[in-house]
Amino acid sequence: MTTLYSRELEIAQLAVQRASILTKRVFHETSKGTVSKDDASPVTIGDFGAQALIISALKHNFPHDSIVAEEEATELRANPSLRDQIWELVRTTSLDDVAAEGLLGGGIKDADAMLDIIDLGNSKGGRVGRIWTIDPIDGTKGFLRGGQYAVCLALLEDGEVKVGAIGCPNLPVDDAAPLTVDIGANATDDEGRGVLFSAVVGQGATSRPLKAGALAEGKSISMKPLTDMSNASFCESVEAGHSNQSESAQIAQKLGITKPSVRMDSQAKYGSIARGAGDIYLRLPTSKTYQEKIWDHAAGDLIVREAGGQVTDTRGNRLDFGVGRTLATNSGVIAAPKAVHSQVLSVVQEVLGVK
């Protein structure tokens, strides 16, 4: 049965799967060659390679769509050895399933074409038209330490998220596996790991095992009904620079949450609470001037909302993906089951002194 956005969803899922294969190869096979970036976050060869593969698939299928992506190829044009290392990975990464690989348009012609493709992610974003947002490796530090990271892709149409896909190679496949405090590290044993979350607006959210070929069968996911706040678990960033952890602890105490917070990188947090492995995700502002990037939240925002959750900023406003490349009008993120979101929001505002 063909539904609205069914082709976009299929291409997004397959593109994320193929890019996830590349990221796992980078982790297992190469020195994870980091180059520095202005914001001092490490960038790996996996970032560039995954972005090239995803944009190539999108341009093959939706040539007129715009793309907002994290990386640009300037660094690679100036560093032929890094370029060649990435090209070798891109050239030799494909889906096992011939038909699925064909849907993505197959491989990229050569290294120069790869650089040009990486640079196609330079859209300014905005409120008009179809724009894909890509985070080729969300949670670079988690990736480097063998913890949680995600390959994220979302379609915005006139500023609204319509399709989202998140590949989490190091999360347990089992939707019922509870979040453990150590999930942020040492999660690279492939046995039983690798999950692909996805959603289409108005059609619910699903999870499926992350495969190397055709798509596995998906299962509908939903947030856990939360009746007793003392049983709740909440996720936050590993990096103190990404979320104010002392304020998170105060909020948990006021809500009566007794479990320690689960700290993990990337939009794996959104997927985890969407399937009921966790309950609440808090990302509290660490500065008044910091602006979240749209590619860090678009897919996760949709997946949580389609799983029965609510996602707002600390002022109670929905995340606005139509402003540009950042969430310039939002401050922080609160994701929780709909039934308790207002309770969590009010405690967050009390602790932060937000009016």
Short mmCIF file of C-alpha atoms in Angstrom, two decimals:
data_model
loop_
_atom_site.label_atom_id
_atom_site.label_comp_id
_atom_site.label_asym_id
_atom_site.label_seq_id
_atom_site.Cartn_x
_atom_site.Cartn_y
_atom_site.Cartn_z
CA MET A 1 0.00 0.00 0.00
CA THR A 2 1.38 3.39 -0.98
CA THR A 3 0.88 6.09 1.62
CA LEU A 4 1.82 9.75 1.74
CA TYR A 5 5.62 10.09 1.78
CA SER A 6 6.10 6.33 1.39
CA ARG A 7 8.85 6.77 -1.24
CA GLU A 8 10.61 9.43 0.83
CA LEU A 9 10.46 7.14 3.86
CA GLU A 10 11.87 4.14 2.01
CA ILE A 11 14.76 6.13 0.50
CA ALA A 12 15.49 7.78 3.86
CA GLN A 13 15.61 4.44 5.66
CA LEU A 14 17.83 2.79 3.04
CA ALA A 15 20.12 5.83 2.83
CA VAL A 16 20.56 5.81 6.62
CA GLN A 17 21.25 2.06 6.56
CA ARG A 18 23.94 2.43 3.90
CA ALA A 19 25.57 5.36 5.69
CA SER A 20 25.46 3.42 8.97
CA ILE A 21 27.41 0.56 7.34
CA LEU A 22 30.12 3.05 6.41
CA THR A 23 30.30 4.47 9.94
CA LYS A 24 30.70 1.00 11.43
CA ARG A 25 33.45 0.21 8.94
CA VAL A 26 35.25 3.41 9.92
CA PHE A 27 35.06 2.46 13.58
CA HIS A 28 36.25 -1.10 13.08
CA GLU A 29 38.72 -0.72 10.20
CA THR A 30 40.44 2.65 10.30
CA SER A 31 42.16 5.05 12.57
CA LYS A 32 39.22 7.35 13.10
CA GLY A 33 41.23 10.24 11.59
CA THR A 34 39.83 13.34 13.25
CA VAL A 35 40.20 16.82 11.91
CA SER A 36 39.38 19.80 14.07
CA LYS A 37 36.49 22.13 13.35
CA ASP A 38 35.80 25.69 14.46
CA ASP A 39 33.54 24.56 17.30
CA ALA A 40 36.28 22.14 18.47
CA SER A 41 34.09 19.05 18.11
CA PRO A 42 35.93 16.16 16.46
CA VAL A 43 34.92 15.34 12.91
CA THR A 44 35.68 11.92 11.59
CA ILE A 45 36.17 10.55 8.14
CA GLY A 46 32.88 8.79 8.81
CA ASP A 47 31.07 12.14 8.86
CA PHE A 48 32.22 13.04 5.36
CA GLY A 49 31.70 9.58 3.92
CA ALA A 50 28.22 9.14 5.39
CA GLN A 51 27.15 12.60 4.21
CA ALA A 52 28.35 11.87 0.67
CA LEU A 53 26.40 8.60 0.50
CA ILE A 54 23.19 10.12 1.89
CA ILE A 55 23.22 13.19 -0.36
CA SER A 56 23.98 11.01 -3.38
CA ALA A 57 20.87 8.90 -2.65
CA LEU A 58 18.69 11.99 -2.11
CA LYS A 59 19.85 13.72 -5.28
CA HIS A 60 19.24 10.54 -7.32
CA ASN A 61 15.65 10.33 -6.10
CA PHE A 62 14.67 13.93 -5.36
CA PRO A 63 16.94 16.11 -7.52
CA HIS A 64 15.05 19.34 -6.85
CA ASP A 65 15.01 19.12 -3.05
CA SER A 66 17.35 21.30 -0.96
CA ILE A 67 19.70 19.88 1.68
CA VAL A 68 20.97 21.21 5.01
CA ALA A 69 23.93 19.13 6.16
CA GLU A 70 26.70 19.59 8.66
CA GLU A 71 29.88 19.13 6.62
CA GLU A 72 31.51 20.89 3.67
CA ALA A 73 34.39 19.60 1.55
CA THR A 74 36.84 22.53 1.85
CA GLU A 75 39.04 20.57 4.26
CA LEU A 76 39.15 17.58 1.91
CA ARG A 77 40.06 19.65 -1.15
CA ALA A 78 43.11 20.86 0.78
CA ASN A 79 44.04 17.41 2.11
CA PRO A 80 44.30 14.82 -0.69
CA SER A 81 45.31 11.96 1.60
CA LEU A 82 42.22 12.42 3.79
CA ARG A 83 40.09 12.77 0.65
CA ASP A 84 41.48 9.52 -0.75
CA GLN A 85 40.90 7.69 2.51
CA ILE A 86 37.26 8.79 2.52
CA TRP A 87 36.80 8.04 -1.17
CA GLU A 88 38.07 4.48 -0.68
CA LEU A 89 35.40 3.92 2.00
CA VAL A 90 32.64 5.55 -0.04
CA ARG A 91 33.60 3.61 -3.17
CA THR A 92 33.49 0.26 -1.38
CA THR A 93 30.37 0.73 0.76
CA SER A 94 27.05 -0.53 -0.58
CA LEU A 95 23.92 -2.34 0.55
CA ASP A 96 23.99 -6.14 0.21
CA ASP A 97 20.64 -6.11 -1.57
CA VAL A 98 21.00 -5.24 -5.28
CA ALA A 99 17.47 -3.85 -5.61
CA ALA A 100 17.85 -1.68 -2.49
CA GLU A 101 21.22 -0.36 -3.69
CA GLY A 102 19.61 0.37 -7.06
CA LEU A 103 16.91 2.46 -5.39
CA LEU A 104 19.66 4.67 -3.95
CA GLY A 105 21.23 5.12 -7.39
CA GLY A 106 24.28 2.96 -6.75
CA GLY A 107 27.75 4.36 -6.16
CA ILE A 108 29.34 7.77 -6.71
CA LYS A 109 31.38 8.27 -9.93
CA ASP A 110 34.72 9.42 -8.53
CA ALA A 111 36.44 11.33 -5.72
CA ASP A 112 35.81 14.75 -7.30
CA ALA A 113 32.11 13.97 -7.66
CA MET A 114 32.10 12.96 -3.99
CA LEU A 115 33.47 16.36 -2.96
CA ASP A 116 30.86 18.17 -5.05
CA ILE A 117 28.12 16.00 -3.51
CA ILE A 118 29.29 16.76 0.04
CA ASP A 119 29.04 20.49 -0.77
CA LEU A 120 25.38 20.16 -1.84
CA GLY A 121 24.41 20.29 1.86
CA ASN A 122 24.80 24.07 1.96
CA SER A 123 21.13 25.13 1.89
CA LYS A 124 20.28 27.96 4.30
CA GLY A 125 17.06 26.15 5.30
CA GLY A 126 13.86 28.13 5.75
CA ARG A 127 10.11 27.93 5.72
CA VAL A 128 9.48 27.24 2.03
CA GLY A 129 9.77 24.04 0.01
CA ARG A 130 11.26 20.61 0.63
CA ILE A 131 14.50 20.55 2.61
CA TRP A 132 16.32 17.48 3.92
CA THR A 133 18.42 17.80 7.09
CA ILE A 134 21.35 15.43 7.57
CA ASP A 135 23.58 14.72 10.53
CA PRO A 136 25.93 12.07 9.15
CA ILE A 137 27.30 11.16 12.59
CA ASP A 138 25.37 12.72 15.44
CA GLY A 139 27.33 12.27 18.65
CA THR A 140 30.86 12.25 17.23
CA LYS A 141 32.42 11.81 20.67
CA GLY A 142 30.11 8.89 21.42
CA PHE A 143 31.15 7.36 18.10
CA LEU A 144 34.84 7.78 18.90
CA ARG A 145 34.52 6.19 22.34
CA GLY A 146 32.45 3.24 21.09
CA GLY A 147 29.26 4.52 22.72
CA GLN A 148 26.03 5.86 21.27
CA TYR A 149 25.84 7.81 18.05
CA ALA A 150 23.26 8.15 15.28
CA VAL A 151 22.94 8.71 11.54
CA CYS A 152 20.04 11.16 11.18
CA LEU A 153 17.93 12.26 8.24
CA ALA A 154 14.68 14.24 8.10
CA LEU A 155 12.50 15.86 5.45
CA LEU A 156 11.06 19.30 6.15
CA GLU A 157 8.25 20.64 4.01
CA ASP A 158 7.48 24.32 4.44
CA GLY A 159 9.27 24.25 7.80
CA GLU A 160 7.44 21.20 9.22
CA VAL A 161 9.07 17.80 9.76
CA LYS A 162 7.31 15.22 7.57
CA VAL A 163 9.69 12.21 7.54
CA GLY A 164 12.41 11.17 9.97
CA ALA A 165 14.90 8.29 10.09
CA ILE A 166 17.58 7.63 12.73
CA GLY A 167 20.09 4.78 12.54
CA CYS A 168 21.58 3.81 15.92
CA PRO A 169 24.23 1.11 15.28
CA ASN A 170 25.09 0.62 18.97
CA LEU A 171 21.62 0.56 20.57
CA PRO A 172 20.05 -2.82 21.43
CA VAL A 173 17.65 -4.08 18.76
CA ASP A 174 15.23 -5.15 21.51
CA ASP A 175 12.71 -2.32 22.04
CA ALA A 176 12.05 -3.58 25.57
CA ALA A 177 15.72 -3.44 26.66
CA PRO A 178 15.83 -0.82 29.42
CA LEU A 179 18.35 1.99 29.29
CA THR A 180 21.35 1.21 31.47
CA VAL A 181 23.65 3.80 32.97
CA ASP A 182 26.61 2.38 31.01
CA ILE A 183 24.89 2.52 27.60
CA GLY A 184 26.94 5.58 26.64
CA ALA A 185 30.16 3.58 26.36
CA ASN A 186 31.53 0.22 25.17
CA ALA A 187 28.56 -0.71 23.03
CA THR A 188 30.28 -1.92 19.88
CA ASP A 189 29.59 -5.64 20.19
CA ASP A 190 27.37 -6.02 17.11
CA GLU A 191 25.45 -9.00 18.46
CA GLY A 192 21.87 -7.87 19.12
CA ARG A 193 22.66 -4.23 18.36
CA GLY A 194 21.68 -1.81 15.61
CA VAL A 195 18.23 -0.25 15.31
CA LEU A 196 16.58 1.99 12.73
CA PHE A 197 13.86 4.35 13.99
CA SER A 198 11.56 6.13 11.56
CA ALA A 199 8.32 8.07 11.37
CA VAL A 200 6.04 9.84 8.91
CA VAL A 201 3.81 12.64 10.12
CA GLY A 202 0.37 11.30 11.07
CA GLN A 203 1.42 7.66 10.54
CA GLY A 204 3.10 6.71 13.82
CA ALA A 205 6.68 5.65 14.55
CA THR A 206 8.45 2.34 13.97
CA SER A 207 11.67 0.56 14.86
CA ARG A 208 13.40 -2.22 12.95
CA PRO A 209 16.76 -3.95 13.08
CA LEU A 210 19.42 -1.96 11.22
CA LYS A 211 20.46 -4.22 8.34
CA ALA A 212 23.08 -4.19 5.61
CA GLY A 213 20.60 -4.96 2.84
CA ALA A 214 16.86 -4.66 2.29
CA LEU A 215 14.77 -3.18 5.09
CA ALA A 216 13.81 -5.54 7.92
CA GLU A 217 10.19 -5.63 9.00
CA GLY A 218 9.26 -2.73 11.25
CA LYS A 219 7.33 -2.69 14.53
CA SER A 220 5.17 0.14 15.76
CA ILE A 221 6.65 1.86 18.82
CA SER A 222 5.13 4.07 21.47
CA MET A 223 6.20 5.86 24.59
CA LYS A 224 5.64 4.08 27.88
CA PRO A 225 2.59 5.27 29.83
CA LEU A 226 4.11 7.05 32.83
CA THR A 227 1.88 6.95 35.90
CA ASP A 228 4.43 7.09 38.70
CA MET A 229 7.16 9.70 38.27
CA SER A 230 9.40 7.93 40.80
CA ASN A 231 9.78 5.10 38.27
CA ALA A 232 10.73 7.44 35.44
CA SER A 233 14.12 7.48 33.81
CA PHE A 234 15.54 10.45 32.01
CA CYS A 235 18.26 10.88 29.40
CA GLU A 236 20.64 13.75 28.95
CA SER A 237 23.81 14.49 27.02
CA VAL A 238 27.13 13.03 28.06
CA GLU A 239 28.84 16.35 27.43
CA ALA A 240 28.30 18.93 30.18
CA GLY A 241 28.73 21.59 27.49
CA HIS A 242 25.60 20.35 25.72
CA SER A 243 23.17 20.42 28.65
CA ASN A 244 23.22 21.82 32.18
CA GLN A 245 23.56 18.65 34.26
CA SER A 246 23.32 20.21 37.73
CA GLU A 247 19.96 21.78 36.85
CA SER A 248 18.83 18.45 35.39
CA ALA A 249 19.57 16.82 38.75
CA GLN A 250 17.48 19.46 40.57
CA ILE A 251 14.60 18.91 38.15
CA ALA A 252 14.73 15.13 38.62
CA GLN A 253 14.68 15.58 42.41
CA LYS A 254 11.66 17.92 42.29
CA LEU A 255 9.80 15.49 40.00
CA GLY A 256 10.53 12.63 42.42
CA ILE A 257 12.69 10.74 39.91
CA THR A 258 15.01 8.47 41.87
CA LYS A 259 16.92 6.68 39.10
CA PRO A 260 20.26 8.17 38.05
CA SER A 261 20.17 9.96 34.70
CA VAL A 262 21.27 8.02 31.64
CA ARG A 263 23.90 10.00 29.78
CA MET A 264 24.30 9.17 26.12
CA ASP A 265 25.23 11.02 22.95
CA SER A 266 23.10 11.78 19.90
CA GLN A 267 19.48 11.42 18.84
CA ALA A 268 19.66 7.86 20.17
CA LYS A 269 18.02 9.58 23.19
CA TYR A 270 14.94 10.48 21.16
CA GLY A 271 14.66 6.95 19.78
CA SER A 272 15.13 5.43 23.23
CA ILE A 273 12.30 7.35 24.84
CA ALA A 274 10.06 6.92 21.76
CA ARG A 275 10.13 3.14 22.21
CA GLY A 276 9.68 3.32 25.98
CA ALA A 277 13.22 2.35 26.99
CA GLY A 278 13.44 5.74 28.72
CA ASP A 279 10.80 8.34 29.56
CA ILE A 280 12.10 11.91 29.50
CA TYR A 281 14.83 13.70 27.54
CA LEU A 282 16.13 17.01 28.88
CA ARG A 283 18.55 19.28 27.06
CA LEU A 284 18.89 22.41 29.15
CA PRO A 285 20.53 25.57 27.81
CA THR A 286 24.14 26.04 28.89
CA SER A 287 24.30 29.60 27.54
CA LYS A 288 21.84 32.28 26.44
CA THR A 289 23.44 32.57 23.02
CA TYR A 290 23.79 28.91 21.98
CA GLN A 291 21.57 27.88 19.09
CA GLU A 292 20.77 24.21 18.48
CA LYS A 293 21.28 22.94 14.91
CA ILE A 294 18.16 21.72 13.11
CA TRP A 295 19.88 18.49 12.01
CA ASP A 296 20.42 17.54 15.67
CA HIS A 297 16.70 17.42 16.43
CA ALA A 298 14.42 17.23 13.35
CA ALA A 299 14.16 13.44 13.00
CA GLY A 300 13.99 12.81 16.76
CA ASP A 301 11.33 15.47 17.28
CA LEU A 302 9.00 13.77 14.77
CA ILE A 303 9.69 10.22 15.99
CA VAL A 304 8.89 11.11 19.62
CA ARG A 305 5.72 13.01 18.69
CA GLU A 306 4.52 10.16 16.47
CA ALA A 307 5.19 7.73 19.36
CA GLY A 308 2.83 9.66 21.64
CA GLY A 309 5.20 12.20 23.11
CA GLN A 310 5.43 15.96 23.22
CA VAL A 311 8.56 17.93 22.36
CA THR A 312 8.98 21.60 23.25
CA ASP A 313 11.67 24.00 24.33
CA THR A 314 12.00 25.22 27.92
CA ARG A 315 9.45 27.96 27.24
CA GLY A 316 6.85 25.41 26.13
CA ASN A 317 7.11 26.30 22.42
CA ARG A 318 7.29 23.66 19.69
CA LEU A 319 10.69 23.41 18.00
CA ASP A 320 10.68 25.69 14.93
CA PHE A 321 12.63 24.13 12.06
CA GLY A 322 11.72 26.84 9.56
CA VAL A 323 13.98 29.64 10.84
CA GLY A 324 17.16 28.51 9.05
CA ARG A 325 19.99 26.12 9.89
CA THR A 326 19.50 26.57 13.65
CA LEU A 327 16.62 26.54 16.14
CA ALA A 328 17.26 30.26 16.61
CA THR A 329 13.93 30.96 18.33
CA ASN A 330 14.07 28.01 20.74
CA SER A 331 15.95 27.42 23.99
CA GLY A 332 16.66 23.88 25.15
CA VAL A 333 14.55 20.75 24.59
CA ILE A 334 12.06 18.84 26.75
CA ALA A 335 10.69 15.57 25.37
CA ALA A 336 8.27 13.54 27.48
CA PRO A 337 5.05 11.50 27.22
CA LYS A 338 2.13 13.82 26.42
CA ALA A 339 0.37 13.06 29.71
CA VAL A 340 3.23 14.34 31.87
CA HIS A 341 4.92 16.86 29.60
CA SER A 342 3.24 19.88 31.20
CA GLN A 343 4.28 18.67 34.68
CA VAL A 344 7.91 18.27 33.55
CA LEU A 345 7.81 21.64 31.79
CA SER A 346 6.54 23.45 34.86
CA VAL A 347 9.32 22.02 37.06
CA VAL A 348 11.93 22.85 34.40
CA GLN A 349 10.68 26.44 34.31
CA GLU A 350 10.70 26.65 38.09
CA VAL A 351 14.32 25.47 38.31
CA LEU A 352 15.52 27.59 35.39
CA GLY A 353 13.49 30.64 36.43
CA VAL A 354 11.87 30.74 32.97
CA LYS A 355 8.71 32.80 32.64
#
